[in-house]
XYZ file of C-alpha atoms in Angstrom:
607
model
C -37.981 9.885 -8.656
C -39.370 8.851 -5.333
C -37.855 9.529 -1.964
C -37.466 7.308 1.091
C -35.954 8.440 4.374
C -34.629 5.151 5.782
C -31.156 4.567 4.456
C -29.540 1.096 4.896
C -26.844 0.517 7.529
C -23.470 -0.794 6.545
C -21.631 -2.511 9.383
C -17.875 -3.348 8.796
C -17.087 -6.011 6.356
C -14.254 -8.457 6.229
C -11.382 -6.597 4.533
C -11.227 -8.850 1.423
C -14.563 -7.301 0.323
C -13.344 -3.661 0.037
C -12.143 -1.922 -3.038
C -9.954 1.199 -3.091
C -10.475 4.238 -5.282
C -7.665 6.890 -5.109
C -6.252 9.862 -7.012
C -2.813 10.207 -5.426
C -3.855 12.716 -2.763
C -6.481 10.667 -0.917
C -8.415 7.450 -1.198
C -11.723 5.758 -0.274
C -12.774 2.268 0.452
C -16.035 1.050 -1.177
C -17.883 -1.941 0.280
C -19.885 -4.588 -1.592
C -23.157 -2.660 -0.956
C -21.857 0.401 -2.760
C -21.067 2.237 0.523
C -18.020 4.354 1.047
C -16.810 2.875 4.295
C -13.703 5.135 4.699
C -12.337 8.371 3.321
C -10.079 11.062 4.749
C -10.251 14.414 3.030
C -8.938 16.551 1.647
C -5.596 14.644 2.178
C -4.582 11.136 3.195
C -3.760 12.143 6.851
C -6.809 14.447 7.241
C -9.664 13.500 9.514
C -12.144 11.097 7.974
C -15.370 12.420 6.372
C -16.795 8.906 5.992
C -15.621 6.633 8.912
C -18.040 3.719 9.060
C -15.110 1.286 8.785
C -14.195 2.258 12.354
C -17.763 2.561 13.615
C -18.131 6.276 12.882
C -20.668 8.325 11.064
C -20.782 9.496 7.572
C -22.152 7.800 4.303
C -21.966 8.053 0.548
C -23.786 5.002 -0.698
C -25.255 3.752 -3.933
C -27.227 0.577 -3.309
C -30.187 -1.306 -4.761
C -33.401 -0.690 -2.953
C -34.463 -4.306 -3.339
C -32.243 -6.522 -1.156
C -32.428 -9.623 -3.290
C -29.181 -9.218 -5.100
C -25.708 -10.729 -5.471
C -22.807 -8.272 -5.263
C -19.638 -8.408 -7.286
C -17.180 -5.955 -8.847
C -13.892 -5.340 -10.612
C -11.487 -2.676 -11.625
C -11.402 -1.306 -15.148
C -8.036 -2.681 -16.099
C -4.965 -0.658 -15.315
C -6.900 1.873 -13.146
C -8.558 2.548 -9.794
C -11.916 2.825 -11.341
C -14.152 0.358 -9.463
C -17.224 -1.109 -11.051
C -19.817 -2.398 -8.488
C -22.287 -4.879 -10.089
C -25.440 -6.143 -8.433
C -27.266 -8.999 -10.124
C -30.973 -8.697 -9.369
C -33.733 -11.269 -9.900
C -34.315 -9.462 -13.192
C -31.685 -7.279 -14.648
C -28.317 -5.853 -13.433
C -27.356 -2.588 -11.707
C -23.859 -1.277 -12.086
C -22.116 1.744 -10.463
C -18.658 2.960 -11.550
C -16.815 4.865 -8.873
C -13.595 6.874 -8.962
C -11.839 9.915 -7.747
C -11.097 12.267 -10.583
C -7.541 11.423 -11.607
C -4.933 12.770 -11.162
C -6.160 14.498 -7.970
C -5.789 18.004 -6.745
C -4.300 18.636 -3.442
C -7.059 21.142 -2.477
C -10.237 19.556 -3.904
C -11.717 16.083 -4.094
C -13.895 15.181 -7.043
C -15.772 11.931 -6.405
C -17.466 10.464 -9.478
C -20.177 7.821 -9.496
C -22.025 6.649 -12.591
C -25.039 4.357 -12.143
C -26.642 2.355 -14.964
C -29.566 -0.149 -15.260
C -28.927 -3.091 -17.615
C -31.698 -5.269 -18.888
C -34.490 -4.046 -16.669
C -35.621 -0.924 -14.754
C -33.886 -0.393 -11.437
C -34.345 1.445 -8.149
C -31.307 2.591 -6.324
C -31.099 4.285 -2.941
C -28.503 7.140 -2.793
C -27.345 8.526 0.581
C -24.970 11.344 1.372
C -23.984 12.260 4.862
C -20.712 14.114 5.081
C -19.365 13.816 8.613
C -15.950 15.556 8.955
C -13.744 15.196 11.979
C -14.200 11.359 12.174
C -18.002 11.771 12.328
C -18.207 14.676 14.721
C -19.557 17.300 12.477
C -23.058 17.072 10.893
C -23.900 18.728 7.592
C -24.916 22.359 8.022
C -25.847 25.381 5.849
C -27.648 23.181 3.170
C -28.833 25.051 0.223
C -29.885 24.169 -3.407
C -29.282 26.269 -6.555
C -29.960 25.045 -10.090
C -30.153 21.491 -8.749
C -26.772 21.639 -7.017
C -26.670 21.014 -3.217
C -24.002 22.829 -1.174
C -23.163 22.828 2.534
C -20.508 22.285 5.165
C -19.333 19.647 7.692
C -17.032 21.310 10.163
C -14.202 22.924 8.029
C -15.089 20.812 4.953
C -17.195 22.370 2.224
C -19.122 20.144 -0.198
C -20.942 20.531 -3.430
C -23.237 17.661 -4.631
C -24.576 17.283 -8.166
C -27.014 14.676 -9.434
C -29.448 14.355 -6.468
C -31.538 17.580 -6.723
C -34.622 16.036 -5.061
C -32.725 14.350 -2.119
C -34.476 14.938 1.158
C -33.033 15.435 4.672
C -33.259 12.367 6.922
C -34.253 12.829 10.558
C -30.946 11.382 11.694
C -29.042 13.635 9.231
C -27.884 13.421 5.649
C -29.626 13.382 2.347
C -31.411 10.474 0.725
C -33.370 9.758 -2.366
C -34.478 6.695 -4.431
C -33.460 6.947 -8.092
C -35.507 5.138 -10.638
C -33.879 4.226 -13.907
C -35.205 2.754 -17.071
C -33.322 -0.150 -18.675
C -30.244 1.261 -20.433
C -30.348 4.533 -18.622
C -27.323 6.068 -16.823
C -27.120 8.614 -14.073
C -24.120 10.587 -12.736
C -23.321 11.786 -9.266
C -20.430 14.279 -8.535
C -19.364 15.093 -5.006
C -16.804 17.733 -4.344
C -15.085 18.261 -1.071
C -12.599 21.013 -0.073
C -11.441 22.907 2.992
C -11.951 26.180 1.017
C -14.945 27.665 -0.820
C -16.116 25.629 -3.847
C -16.503 28.358 -6.380
C -16.114 28.111 -10.165
C -18.056 25.902 -12.460
C -19.413 22.567 -11.517
C -17.449 19.748 -12.996
C -19.003 18.171 -16.163
C -19.309 14.454 -15.451
C -18.585 13.347 -18.970
C -15.456 15.421 -19.214
C -14.192 14.348 -15.743
C -14.789 10.657 -16.567
C -13.047 11.013 -19.998
C -10.086 12.861 -18.398
C -9.620 10.298 -15.608
C -9.815 7.335 -17.910
C -7.337 8.842 -20.277
C -4.928 9.712 -17.467
C -4.966 6.156 -16.104
C -4.186 4.821 -19.614
C -1.321 7.125 -19.858
C 0.110 6.507 -16.302
C -0.111 2.690 -16.023
C 2.186 0.528 -18.204
C 1.049 -2.774 -19.774
C 3.508 -5.091 -17.789
C 3.274 -7.596 -20.582
C 6.842 -8.643 -19.838
C 6.005 -10.037 -16.413
C 4.658 -13.458 -15.463
C 1.375 -11.920 -14.364
C 0.616 -8.928 -16.597
C -2.905 -8.126 -15.312
C -2.040 -8.414 -11.584
C 1.268 -6.555 -12.100
C -0.511 -3.782 -13.933
C -3.113 -3.539 -11.214
C -0.404 -3.308 -8.531
C 1.249 -0.551 -10.360
C -2.124 1.295 -10.531
C -2.450 0.799 -6.727
C 1.048 2.223 -6.150
C 0.262 5.197 -8.465
C -3.035 5.885 -6.820
C -1.259 6.007 -3.397
C 1.453 8.396 -4.692
C 0.964 12.127 -4.260
C 2.130 14.905 -6.599
C 4.876 15.493 -3.988
C 6.335 12.133 -4.949
C 5.383 10.648 -1.419
C 3.635 7.288 -1.422
C 1.477 6.447 1.570
C 2.023 3.025 3.165
C -1.813 2.326 3.262
C -5.102 4.222 3.018
C -6.302 3.370 6.454
C -5.668 3.404 10.136
C -6.191 1.047 13.016
C -7.114 -2.175 11.110
C -5.764 -4.934 13.378
C -2.930 -7.242 12.329
C -4.041 -9.639 15.133
C -7.265 -9.341 17.128
C -7.029 -7.705 20.519
C -3.267 -7.589 20.615
C -2.806 -3.757 20.204
C -1.051 -4.203 16.855
C -3.197 -1.656 14.979
C -1.361 1.332 13.543
C -1.866 4.388 11.399
C -0.318 3.865 7.999
C -1.664 6.935 6.172
C 1.838 8.248 5.952
C 4.887 7.890 3.633
C 7.452 5.417 5.058
C 10.944 5.923 3.711
C 11.580 2.164 3.599
C 8.318 1.405 1.890
C 8.846 3.947 -0.880
C 12.354 2.634 -1.481
C 10.899 -0.919 -1.825
C 8.359 0.480 -4.327
C 11.022 2.396 -6.314
C 13.148 -0.727 -6.543
C 10.166 -2.858 -7.625
C 9.258 -0.379 -10.369
C 12.906 -0.292 -11.460
C 12.766 -4.077 -11.907
C 10.107 -3.502 -14.588
C 11.479 -0.369 -16.331
C 12.294 3.262 -15.869
C 8.677 4.222 -15.121
C 7.609 7.507 -13.494
C 7.038 5.998 -10.067
C 10.799 5.378 -9.917
C 11.327 9.198 -10.396
C 8.716 9.925 -7.756
C 10.526 7.818 -5.217
C 13.848 9.301 -5.982
C 12.404 12.900 -5.600
C 10.617 12.384 -2.316
C 13.348 10.245 -0.598
C 16.165 12.729 -1.683
C 14.182 15.700 -0.442
C 13.800 14.157 2.975
C 17.473 12.902 3.244
C 18.830 16.339 2.181
C 16.515 18.101 4.608
C 17.027 15.883 7.683
C 20.267 13.962 7.228
C 20.991 11.646 10.172
C 17.726 12.830 11.760
C 15.776 11.183 8.978
C 12.383 10.121 10.258
C 11.038 6.585 9.365
C 7.832 8.204 7.988
C 6.477 11.581 7.037
C 3.170 13.065 5.872
C 2.967 13.261 2.043
C 3.746 17.006 2.431
C 7.059 16.075 4.166
C 5.946 17.027 7.619
C 6.411 15.066 10.844
C 3.999 12.286 11.677
C 2.015 13.152 14.828
C 2.256 11.222 18.004
C -0.045 8.187 18.442
C -3.456 8.960 20.064
C -6.682 7.178 20.463
C -9.871 8.156 18.617
C -13.327 8.314 20.261
C -14.653 5.688 17.893
C -15.614 2.088 18.398
C -12.918 0.893 16.011
C -12.814 -1.944 13.611
C -13.876 -5.051 15.466
C -10.981 -6.387 17.495
C -8.968 -3.162 17.828
C -9.347 0.415 19.158
C -9.198 3.344 16.686
C -6.107 5.489 16.718
C -4.154 8.006 14.658
C -0.515 8.983 14.506
C 2.425 6.529 14.864
C 4.997 5.855 17.451
C 7.612 5.143 14.785
C 7.906 8.928 14.357
C 10.666 9.009 16.966
C 12.677 5.953 15.955
C 16.016 5.698 14.091
C 16.060 2.990 11.456
C 19.447 2.298 9.914
C 18.186 0.033 7.171
C 16.257 2.943 5.652
C 19.663 4.372 4.561
C 20.676 1.070 3.022
C 17.387 0.855 1.155
C 17.954 4.391 -0.072
C 21.303 3.503 -1.414
C 19.643 0.570 -3.274
C 17.044 2.906 -4.656
C 19.767 5.170 -5.920
C 21.476 2.157 -7.523
C 18.238 1.322 -9.279
C 18.018 4.927 -10.515
C 21.642 4.741 -11.752
C 20.858 1.619 -13.604
C 18.226 3.477 -15.596
C 20.223 6.729 -15.837
C 17.715 8.577 -13.722
C 20.046 10.203 -11.153
C 20.353 13.964 -11.018
C 22.916 16.000 -9.014
C 20.673 16.298 -6.016
C 20.389 12.509 -5.948
C 24.135 12.145 -5.665
C 24.162 14.717 -2.986
C 21.627 12.561 -1.035
C 23.884 9.467 -1.635
C 26.725 11.242 0.110
C 24.536 12.059 3.009
C 23.365 8.422 3.320
C 26.930 7.117 3.287
C 28.048 9.650 5.873
C 25.197 8.599 8.166
C 26.023 4.815 7.715
C 29.699 5.538 8.555
C 28.685 7.331 11.596
C 25.788 5.175 13.006
C 26.150 1.595 11.767
C 27.594 0.448 15.157
C 24.609 2.082 17.126
C 21.501 0.180 18.118
C 18.332 1.142 16.130
C 14.746 -0.047 15.648
C 15.271 -2.089 12.419
C 12.843 -3.181 9.705
C 10.198 -4.363 12.068
C 10.322 -1.195 14.268
C 10.957 -2.921 17.506
C 13.218 -2.064 20.372
C 16.694 -0.700 19.621
C 19.200 -3.511 18.858
C 22.112 -4.305 16.588
C 19.760 -5.787 14.011
C 21.662 -7.929 11.490
C 19.241 -7.187 8.657
C 19.774 -3.399 8.909
C 23.606 -3.738 8.627
C 23.472 -6.212 5.790
C 21.149 -4.051 3.860
C 23.610 -1.166 4.192
C 26.340 -3.527 2.900
C 24.100 -4.385 -0.017
C 23.370 -0.688 -0.777
C 27.059 0.261 -0.635
C 28.173 -2.669 -2.785
C 25.396 -2.299 -5.446
C 25.706 1.461 -5.809
C 29.583 1.173 -6.015
C 29.148 -1.021 -9.061
C 27.773 2.106 -10.884
C 30.522 4.482 -9.744
C 34.162 3.362 -10.676
C 36.967 5.172 -8.962
C 38.059 6.332 -5.481
C 34.588 6.944 -4.185
C 33.467 3.374 -5.026
C 36.652 2.046 -3.290
C 35.700 3.920 -0.171
C 32.157 2.571 -0.194
C 33.343 -0.985 -0.751
C 35.848 -0.669 2.136
C 32.945 0.477 4.423
C 30.810 -2.469 3.264
C 33.693 -4.862 4.058
C 34.080 -3.431 7.526
C 30.376 -3.774 8.325
C 30.349 -7.290 6.841
C 33.349 -8.419 8.935
C 31.667 -7.197 12.125
C 28.313 -8.826 11.329
C 29.987 -12.103 10.436
C 31.889 -12.081 13.713
C 28.806 -11.273 15.888
C 25.628 -12.365 14.148
C 26.346 -15.674 12.560
C 24.534 -18.543 14.142
C 26.450 -21.742 14.972
C 24.603 -23.485 12.231
C 26.088 -21.117 9.661
C 23.023 -18.907 9.003
C 22.392 -15.333 9.955
C 20.611 -14.665 13.230
C 18.494 -11.644 14.165
C 21.132 -9.907 16.261
C 24.086 -10.781 18.457
C 21.917 -11.568 21.473
C 18.944 -13.207 19.608
C 19.779 -16.522 17.797
C 16.414 -16.816 16.104
C 16.044 -16.733 12.356
C 14.073 -13.939 10.704
C 12.512 -13.810 7.249
C 14.007 -10.354 6.584
C 17.366 -12.085 6.504
C 16.436 -13.340 3.077
C 16.679 -9.769 1.695
C 20.481 -9.165 1.886
C 21.284 -11.912 -0.618
C 18.464 -10.601 -2.885
C 19.949 -7.118 -2.855
C 23.699 -8.049 -3.277
C 25.173 -8.093 0.172
C 26.281 -11.599 -0.294
C 26.386 -14.127 -3.125
C 23.385 -16.444 -3.684
C 25.946 -19.245 -3.457
C 27.437 -18.087 -0.194
C 26.960 -20.757 2.481
C 25.373 -18.201 4.811
C 22.797 -17.415 2.164
C 21.937 -21.104 1.634
C 21.840 -21.859 5.362
C 19.570 -18.870 6.087
C 17.124 -19.782 3.283
C 16.947 -23.420 4.584
C 16.333 -22.239 8.150
C 13.553 -19.886 7.092
C 11.818 -22.582 5.148
C 12.104 -25.102 8.007
C 11.073 -22.726 10.824
C 8.816 -19.959 9.557
C 6.574 -21.429 6.815
C 3.090 -22.796 6.818
C 1.016 -23.938 3.789
C 3.052 -21.955 1.342
C 3.064 -18.729 3.445
C 5.883 -17.106 5.434
C 5.965 -15.571 8.953
C 8.416 -12.886 9.959
C 9.908 -14.617 12.982
C 8.788 -16.849 15.879
C 7.530 -14.632 18.661
C 7.347 -17.534 21.233
C 6.611 -21.162 21.563
C 3.152 -20.873 20.208
C 2.157 -21.931 16.740
C 3.210 -19.270 14.288
C -0.401 -18.332 13.353
C -1.296 -17.738 17.018
C 1.079 -14.823 17.268
C 0.382 -12.973 13.964
C -0.609 -13.501 10.327
C 1.678 -14.599 7.570
C 3.686 -11.686 6.221
C 2.990 -11.325 2.485
C 6.118 -9.295 1.755
C 8.131 -12.160 3.147
C 6.218 -14.681 0.932
C 7.200 -12.779 -2.135
C 10.781 -12.540 -0.908
C 10.800 -16.336 -0.584
C 9.774 -16.655 -4.302
C 12.564 -14.335 -5.180
C 15.069 -16.165 -2.985
C 14.108 -19.604 -4.551
C 14.365 -18.138 -8.041
C 17.868 -16.783 -7.129
C 18.806 -20.334 -6.218
C 17.651 -21.580 -9.578
C 14.542 -23.386 -8.270
C 12.057 -21.694 -10.620
C 9.290 -24.228 -10.178
C 9.255 -23.828 -6.363
C 9.574 -20.106 -6.757
C 6.435 -19.964 -9.053
C 4.531 -21.960 -6.345
C 5.303 -19.407 -3.753
C 4.532 -16.492 -6.112
C 1.150 -18.026 -7.005
C 0.298 -18.879 -3.439
C 0.971 -15.401 -2.119
C -0.617 -13.424 -5.015
C -3.847 -15.261 -4.242
C -3.806 -13.940 -0.627
C -6.228 -11.070 -1.561
C -9.858 -10.426 -1.928
C -11.762 -10.188 -5.263
C -10.650 -6.582 -5.869
C -7.066 -7.893 -5.793
C -5.887 -5.758 -2.829
C -3.253 -7.008 -0.341
C -2.952 -6.200 3.328
C 0.230 -6.537 5.248
C -0.666 -9.903 6.754
C -2.848 -12.909 5.883
C -4.642 -15.152 8.269
C -3.847 -18.568 6.841
C -6.432 -20.597 8.696
C -9.370 -18.153 8.180
C -8.046 -17.070 4.701
C -8.645 -13.497 5.673
C -6.691 -10.253 5.265
C -5.184 -8.561 8.277
C -3.882 -5.062 8.805
C -4.355 -1.872 6.884
C -5.631 -1.814 3.387
C -4.100 -1.780 0.841
C -0.508 -2.291 1.969
C 1.629 -0.696 -0.724
C 4.805 -2.502 -0.092
C 3.066 -5.899 -0.625
C 1.869 -4.657 -4.064
C 5.418 -3.555 -4.737
C 6.775 -7.017 -3.791
C 4.257 -8.687 -6.049
C 5.240 -6.366 -8.883
C 8.977 -7.038 -8.433
C 8.407 -10.831 -8.199
C 6.279 -10.815 -11.340
C 9.086 -9.039 -13.260
C 12.016 -10.962 -11.825
C 10.416 -14.398 -12.409
C 10.206 -13.539 -16.127
C 13.931 -13.464 -16.338
C 15.418 -15.691 -19.053
C 18.050 -18.172 -17.960
C 19.621 -18.836 -14.491
C 18.918 -15.883 -12.266
C 21.952 -16.813 -10.106
C 24.206 -15.551 -12.907
C 22.623 -12.105 -12.955
C 23.873 -9.312 -10.655
C 21.195 -7.194 -8.962
C 19.490 -5.166 -11.611
C 21.045 -6.844 -14.691
C 17.733 -8.418 -15.762
C 16.772 -9.457 -19.226
C 13.099 -9.874 -19.371
C 11.514 -12.729 -21.219
C 8.973 -12.652 -23.977
C 5.514 -14.209 -24.012
C 6.811 -17.802 -24.503
C 8.098 -17.708 -20.945
C 5.060 -16.164 -19.364
C 2.658 -18.265 -17.371
C -0.956 -17.820 -18.085
C -2.808 -15.927 -15.311
C -5.213 -17.988 -13.272
C -8.100 -15.460 -12.804
């Protein structure tokens, strides 16, 4: 092995180039050059130890020394094991990267396995742990039996596989690894806020355990119209779900939805609404464990906080901190910040989505006594607060948002179908009362739903009430709303949330991928399977080569916008893939009464 002190620099990439590795308790983004551009440790909402994505310090990179290569990569199917591949002039270099799965809440185990294929290879390996979003350099470095240990702020690390790495003048460790053709080499990085005692992990054992766990956790999804992508979306959702049951909305913070418009937020927390979306999506496929995770976390929060339910929590169930700026350059086009202002909002639709989640759980016989207790809390809150202004699905100013009330109607009606008797009659009566008020105040003169009594604009979120059972697919209000959304909010097969002003839709924000998959579902519900599949295929292609979705998509630039990956978009893709595999006319099926088709109905995947 030979050493070199000058490590390559890795400026931020377009988002479509990044892959995610995650173990449920935290995640890391890996760039095409093999650099870890972002990782918070030891938990999702901890300070970053590698923050190059936002212009900060820190590095854990594996990259060919010779710059004449073409980079590519893919996930080992049904997992978050990322295989980087670099085609050289002669030969190939590969590096498999993963976080040991399932993860521990106290300790990160980052595994990287490098191999030379067809020819000898030279790879530069750099480690520079910088806790506190880059503030803390590595200190206390020591070596024993080839294992390097040290600290960065409060974070302890232990590093195996680079015993001859040398200190760089600017900080960190670097070495050049020389491999013969066919040779493999393992790196193991451990991170913890406590002392790292005990035996060093054996790389072979850790790899075998992680691969086995992914095979056990991720179902085949062969009953969907896109098995490979559906399976990968399930893997993403699993990788973003903690042992507590909480699923973070995204792995990152501050990635802009639109350049220089201050719409860059911290999504490293568990949103109640998003997790309900994910639970319902999983239920559309089968009674898989992520449905139980959603039921467990959402019920715990509802029972603890009742009508004071927050829109989002940390994965430990704690309050999300207030928004504050970071002293970092930020991703190009937006300042860096942590925390989220939604922590102080009330969002009525979250209770309606929770009722829909419980209905999905009832359909699969997954509800326990504590879940029914949470149901009663939700209904009491809806009874008390449905007339009050609230922030709504898009987390805007407090208004009487039509979508929120109709989603509560959907939740009440759908859950009542699983509970015959006086209780169901009470829920249906409440649903009818809310529906009568919304019909009187929020119906546009054209016959469609409008955003709220004072705002006559159409909103893509108003497709969802019919999808969830608030009104019939054949109801004139459903048909008129779908028509208005298609006429006013679509561009090139993508859908925008609402029209902000008189500008072109794309000048205000990117297309909203959640809404694009909702359009596919709405068209399928109307019996137009061909057009539904067009929308499904168009929107599932709005990702980079790793197959990760962000919240928004820049149609003109064909670029991802917002935090990465956005869990509820993966959930929407998963649900659409399952729903579009339904045999027969979907308009005849009540929500949840899905019969999944066999292979003869499945469309071949396109890549």
